């Protein structure tokens, strides 16, 4: 299906839903994965509404695990939508049209999830939020103040613009989108006017990537503390141990203080193990994501927005990871 009318955040939800399905080794993207995708975007309207109603991603993961068991085989390439998930995304368009909105945001996907009603996503929500109609009321109340479709810099962008912004957001990861992310995304967006013009002017995408890596963002207006800290991180394999190294001054200072207070290293023993779970989960998700980028590129089964973004991100990042 086409995602041209989806906002950047809504597209990211769809991409994340596929990643959630892959991590659970499921052969189809279901409404449960869409729910996890919505909750993975904490600054989106959908996630904010669910948080206000006392529902977060950790709760959703536990609820879904109690209903749907993980698969048994590693998956690669495109994962298709299950019928109920596809219907949910189609209903999101209707929700946007009924509210006279030009774009489909995360709030419309959440409304559609509730409206579909029979999928795992709606059922686990209904178990926690009773009646489930509270969700619709909360979304409509939130829309009176603001909406995702009004927060983007391009209210009505072309498909190439939407692909560029989605790719830039994916390249930025958890950090703010910088001009360098937009530049690389622009160069990698297939059949866009910008990419064609730059290439005909002799601009080499690989040369641009090398120059971006060479420059220090701290000397530009694109500087931000998250990316600065991330650039000082490293993952190493030493014998049978994975070493996650952080060198930014803030983390080093905090680690020194904790080590002094605890009289030594902190280990995931007893109740402390639960505090380590988010770090373990994030590290494994990162390693799996990098693994998929470095493996031979699978053939795209369709020209979906998510597939285009994944291909562009792989093209930009894989050469750097192989250095």
PDB file of N, CA and C in Angstrom, residues 1-3 5-6 10 14 31 34 38 81-101 103-119 122 136 139-140:
ATOM      1  N   UNK A   1       0.831  -1.187   0.000  1.00  0.00           N
ATOM      2  CA  UNK A   1       0.000   0.000   0.000  1.00  0.00           C
ATOM      3  C   UNK A   1       0.873   1.248   0.000  1.00  0.00           C
ATOM      4  N   UNK A   2       0.307   2.372  -0.408  1.00  0.00           N
ATOM      5  CA  UNK A   2       1.056   3.618  -0.508  1.00  0.00           C
ATOM      6  C   UNK A   2       1.041   4.364   0.825  1.00  0.00           C
ATOM      7  N   UNK A   3       2.193   4.965   1.169  1.00  0.00           N
ATOM      8  CA  UNK A   3       2.294   5.722   2.420  1.00  0.00           C
ATOM      9  C   UNK A   3       2.583   7.201   2.151  1.00  0.00           C
ATOM     10  N   UNK A   5       0.710   9.764   2.016  1.00  0.00           N
ATOM     11  CA  UNK A   5       0.007  10.737   2.851  1.00  0.00           C
ATOM     12  C   UNK A   5       0.362  10.613   4.334  1.00  0.00           C
ATOM     13  N   UNK A   6       1.212   9.668   4.686  1.00  0.00           N
ATOM     14  CA  UNK A   6       1.594   9.499   6.080  1.00  0.00           C
ATOM     15  C   UNK A   6       2.623  10.556   6.480  1.00  0.00           C
ATOM     16  N   UNK A  10       4.376   8.993  11.369  1.00  0.00           N
ATOM     17  CA  UNK A  10       3.520   7.851  11.053  1.00  0.00           C
ATOM     18  C   UNK A  10       4.286   6.828  10.217  1.00  0.00           C
ATOM     19  N   UNK A  14       5.367   2.701  11.009  1.00  0.00           N
ATOM     20  CA  UNK A  14       5.245   1.544  10.122  1.00  0.00           C
ATOM     21  C   UNK A  14       6.583   0.805  10.014  1.00  0.00           C
ATOM     22  N   UNK A  31      -1.456  -6.081  14.080  1.00  0.00           N
ATOM     23  CA  UNK A  31      -1.859  -4.867  14.803  1.00  0.00           C
ATOM     24  C   UNK A  31      -1.061  -4.715  16.088  1.00  0.00           C
ATOM     25  N   UNK A  34       2.009  -2.832  15.198  1.00  0.00           N
ATOM     26  CA  UNK A  34       1.680  -1.419  14.970  1.00  0.00           C
ATOM     27  C   UNK A  34       1.549  -0.698  16.307  1.00  0.00           C
ATOM     28  N   UNK A  38       3.716   2.502  17.582  1.00  0.00           N
ATOM     29  CA  UNK A  38       3.154   3.763  18.088  1.00  0.00           C
ATOM     30  C   UNK A  38       3.802   4.151  19.415  1.00  0.00           C
ATOM     31  N   UNK A  81       2.106  -7.295   5.601  1.00  0.00           N
ATOM     32  CA  UNK A  81       1.106  -6.957   6.607  1.00  0.00           C
ATOM     33  C   UNK A  81       0.061  -8.071   6.697  1.00  0.00           C
ATOM     34  N   UNK A  82      -0.354  -8.369   7.920  1.00  0.00           N
ATOM     35  CA  UNK A  82      -1.478  -9.273   8.121  1.00  0.00           C
ATOM     36  C   UNK A  82      -2.752  -8.522   7.715  1.00  0.00           C
ATOM     37  N   UNK A  83      -3.816  -9.231   7.356  1.00  0.00           N
ATOM     38  CA  UNK A  83      -5.045  -8.562   6.900  1.00  0.00           C
ATOM     39  C   UNK A  83      -5.564  -7.500   7.874  1.00  0.00           C
ATOM     40  N   UNK A  84      -5.566  -7.779   9.175  1.00  0.00           N
ATOM     41  CA  UNK A  84      -6.096  -6.806  10.135  1.00  0.00           C
ATOM     42  C   UNK A  84      -5.199  -5.565  10.223  1.00  0.00           C
ATOM     43  N   UNK A  85      -3.894  -5.760  10.106  1.00  0.00           N
ATOM     44  CA  UNK A  85      -2.972  -4.622  10.130  1.00  0.00           C
ATOM     45  C   UNK A  85      -3.160  -3.761   8.887  1.00  0.00           C
ATOM     46  N   UNK A  86      -3.317  -4.421   7.746  1.00  0.00           N
ATOM     47  CA  UNK A  86      -3.556  -3.684   6.502  1.00  0.00           C
ATOM     48  C   UNK A  86      -4.858  -2.901   6.584  1.00  0.00           C
ATOM     49  N   UNK A  87      -5.884  -3.528   7.161  1.00  0.00           N
ATOM     50  CA  UNK A  87      -7.166  -2.850   7.316  1.00  0.00           C
ATOM     51  C   UNK A  87      -7.020  -1.644   8.238  1.00  0.00           C
ATOM     52  N   UNK A  88      -6.220  -1.782   9.291  1.00  0.00           N
ATOM     53  CA  UNK A  88      -5.998  -0.678  10.231  1.00  0.00           C
ATOM     54  C   UNK A  88      -5.383   0.523   9.529  1.00  0.00           C
ATOM     55  N   UNK A  89      -4.387   0.282   8.691  1.00  0.00           N
ATOM     56  CA  UNK A  89      -3.738   1.389   7.986  1.00  0.00           C
ATOM     57  C   UNK A  89      -4.697   2.027   6.976  1.00  0.00           C
ATOM     58  N   UNK A  90      -5.562   1.225   6.385  1.00  0.00           N
ATOM     59  CA  UNK A  90      -6.566   1.771   5.468  1.00  0.00           C
ATOM     60  C   UNK A  90      -7.593   2.603   6.234  1.00  0.00           C
ATOM     61  N   UNK A  91      -7.958   2.140   7.439  1.00  0.00           N
ATOM     62  CA  UNK A  91      -8.901   2.892   8.267  1.00  0.00           C
ATOM     63  C   UNK A  91      -8.290   4.200   8.759  1.00  0.00           C
ATOM     64  N   UNK A  92      -6.952   4.236   8.890  1.00  0.00           N
ATOM     65  CA  UNK A  92      -6.285   5.466   9.313  1.00  0.00           C
ATOM     66  C   UNK A  92      -6.553   6.591   8.307  1.00  0.00           C
ATOM     67  N   UNK A  93      -6.587   6.234   7.024  1.00  0.00           N
ATOM     68  CA  UNK A  93      -6.908   7.217   5.993  1.00  0.00           C
ATOM     69  C   UNK A  93      -8.325   7.737   6.189  1.00  0.00           C
ATOM     70  N   UNK A  94      -9.260   6.848   6.477  1.00  0.00           N
ATOM     71  CA  UNK A  94     -10.649   7.272   6.693  1.00  0.00           C
ATOM     72  C   UNK A  94     -10.759   8.182   7.908  1.00  0.00           C
ATOM     73  N   UNK A  95     -10.018   7.843   8.962  1.00  0.00           N
ATOM     74  CA  UNK A  95     -10.048   8.676  10.169  1.00  0.00           C
ATOM     75  C   UNK A  95      -9.541  10.086   9.849  1.00  0.00           C
ATOM     76  N   UNK A  96      -8.470  10.168   9.071  1.00  0.00           N
ATOM     77  CA  UNK A  96      -7.930  11.475   8.698  1.00  0.00           C
ATOM     78  C   UNK A  96      -8.936  12.246   7.848  1.00  0.00           C
ATOM     79  N   UNK A  97      -9.576  11.555   6.911  1.00  0.00           N
ATOM     80  CA  UNK A  97     -10.552  12.209   6.036  1.00  0.00           C
ATOM     81  C   UNK A  97     -11.750  12.716   6.839  1.00  0.00           C
ATOM     82  N   UNK A  98     -12.207  11.926   7.796  1.00  0.00           N
ATOM     83  CA  UNK A  98     -13.358  12.327   8.602  1.00  0.00           C
ATOM     84  C   UNK A  98     -13.056  13.550   9.463  1.00  0.00           C
ATOM     85  N   UNK A  99     -11.778  13.693   9.840  1.00  0.00           N
ATOM     86  CA  UNK A  99     -11.374  14.845  10.640  1.00  0.00           C
ATOM     87  C   UNK A  99     -10.909  16.009   9.775  1.00  0.00           C
ATOM     88  N   UNK A 100     -11.007  15.825   8.442  1.00  0.00           N
ATOM     89  CA  UNK A 100     -10.622  16.849   7.466  1.00  0.00           C
ATOM     90  C   UNK A 100      -9.143  17.218   7.579  1.00  0.00           C
ATOM     91  N   UNK A 101      -8.312  16.194   7.803  1.00  0.00           N
ATOM     92  CA  UNK A 101      -6.870  16.391   7.865  1.00  0.00           C
ATOM     93  C   UNK A 101      -6.253  15.954   6.542  1.00  0.00           C
ATOM     94  N   UNK A 103      -3.074  14.951   6.093  1.00  0.00           N
ATOM     95  CA  UNK A 103      -2.071  13.899   6.251  1.00  0.00           C
ATOM     96  C   UNK A 103      -2.518  12.893   7.297  1.00  0.00           C
ATOM     97  N   UNK A 104      -1.933  11.704   7.237  1.00  0.00           N
ATOM     98  CA  UNK A 104      -2.236  10.649   8.199  1.00  0.00           C
ATOM     99  C   UNK A 104      -1.151  10.642   9.265  1.00  0.00           C
ATOM    100  N   UNK A 105      -1.531  10.956  10.504  1.00  0.00           N
ATOM    101  CA  UNK A 105      -0.584  10.992  11.614  1.00  0.00           C
ATOM    102  C   UNK A 105      -0.732   9.799  12.529  1.00  0.00           C
ATOM    103  N   UNK A 106       0.092   9.784  13.570  1.00  0.00           N
ATOM    104  CA  UNK A 106       0.035   8.671  14.522  1.00  0.00           C
ATOM    105  C   UNK A 106      -1.314   8.613  15.215  1.00  0.00           C
ATOM    106  N   UNK A 107      -1.946   9.776  15.402  1.00  0.00           N
ATOM    107  CA  UNK A 107      -3.256   9.796  16.068  1.00  0.00           C
ATOM    108  C   UNK A 107      -4.311   9.075  15.240  1.00  0.00           C
ATOM    109  N   UNK A 108      -4.208   9.176  13.909  1.00  0.00           N
ATOM    110  CA  UNK A 108      -5.171   8.507  13.032  1.00  0.00           C
ATOM    111  C   UNK A 108      -4.953   6.988  13.043  1.00  0.00           C
ATOM    112  N   UNK A 109      -3.671   6.579  13.141  1.00  0.00           N
ATOM    113  CA  UNK A 109      -3.378   5.148  13.215  1.00  0.00           C
ATOM    114  C   UNK A 109      -3.940   4.567  14.515  1.00  0.00           C
ATOM    115  N   UNK A 110      -3.792   5.312  15.610  1.00  0.00           N
ATOM    116  CA  UNK A 110      -4.327   4.844  16.891  1.00  0.00           C
ATOM    117  C   UNK A 110      -5.853   4.755  16.845  1.00  0.00           C
ATOM    118  N   UNK A 111      -6.486   5.774  16.277  1.00  0.00           N
ATOM    119  CA  UNK A 111      -7.945   5.740  16.134  1.00  0.00           C
ATOM    120  C   UNK A 111      -8.378   4.539  15.295  1.00  0.00           C
ATOM    121  N   UNK A 112      -7.618   4.250  14.236  1.00  0.00           N
ATOM    122  CA  UNK A 112      -7.941   3.124  13.354  1.00  0.00           C
ATOM    123  C   UNK A 112      -7.742   1.788  14.061  1.00  0.00           C
ATOM    124  N   UNK A 113      -6.717   1.726  14.914  1.00  0.00           N
ATOM    125  CA  UNK A 113      -6.442   0.502  15.674  1.00  0.00           C
ATOM    126  C   UNK A 113      -7.635   0.167  16.568  1.00  0.00           C
ATOM    127  N   UNK A 114      -8.163   1.210  17.209  1.00  0.00           N
ATOM    128  CA  UNK A 114      -9.333   1.022  18.074  1.00  0.00           C
ATOM    129  C   UNK A 114     -10.571   0.706  17.246  1.00  0.00           C
ATOM    130  N   UNK A 115     -10.709   1.386  16.118  1.00  0.00           N
ATOM    131  CA  UNK A 115     -11.883   1.200  15.257  1.00  0.00           C
ATOM    132  C   UNK A 115     -11.923  -0.194  14.664  1.00  0.00           C
ATOM    133  N   UNK A 116     -10.760  -0.741  14.285  1.00  0.00           N
ATOM    134  CA  UNK A 116     -10.713  -2.099  13.727  1.00  0.00           C
ATOM    135  C   UNK A 116     -11.221  -3.106  14.757  1.00  0.00           C
ATOM    136  N   UNK A 117     -10.772  -2.973  15.986  1.00  0.00           N
ATOM    137  CA  UNK A 117     -11.379  -3.652  17.119  1.00  0.00           C
ATOM    138  C   UNK A 117     -11.100  -5.123  17.347  1.00  0.00           C
ATOM    139  N   UNK A 118     -10.733  -5.874  16.313  1.00  0.00           N
ATOM    140  CA  UNK A 118     -10.600  -7.326  16.453  1.00  0.00           C
ATOM    141  C   UNK A 118      -9.157  -7.802  16.531  1.00  0.00           C
ATOM    142  N   UNK A 119      -8.218  -6.935  16.204  1.00  0.00           N
ATOM    143  CA  UNK A 119      -6.818  -7.346  16.221  1.00  0.00           C
ATOM    144  C   UNK A 119      -6.258  -7.429  17.628  1.00  0.00           C
ATOM    145  N   UNK A 122      -5.879  -3.969  19.478  1.00  0.00           N
ATOM    146  CA  UNK A 122      -7.087  -3.427  20.106  1.00  0.00           C
ATOM    147  C   UNK A 122      -7.465  -4.239  21.339  1.00  0.00           C
ATOM    148  N   UNK A 136     -10.400   7.030  22.025  1.00  0.00           N
ATOM    149  CA  UNK A 136     -10.898   7.950  20.995  1.00  0.00           C
ATOM    150  C   UNK A 136     -11.196   9.326  21.599  1.00  0.00           C
ATOM    151  N   UNK A 139      -7.913  11.146  22.208  1.00  0.00           N
ATOM    152  CA  UNK A 139      -7.286  11.621  20.971  1.00  0.00           C
ATOM    153  C   UNK A 139      -7.998  12.871  20.462  1.00  0.00           C
ATOM    154  N   UNK A 140      -9.307  12.836  20.444  1.00  0.00           N
ATOM    155  CA  UNK A 140     -10.068  13.988  19.944  1.00  0.00           C
ATOM    156  C   UNK A 140      -9.852  15.215  20.829  1.00  0.00           C
TER     157      UNK A 140
END
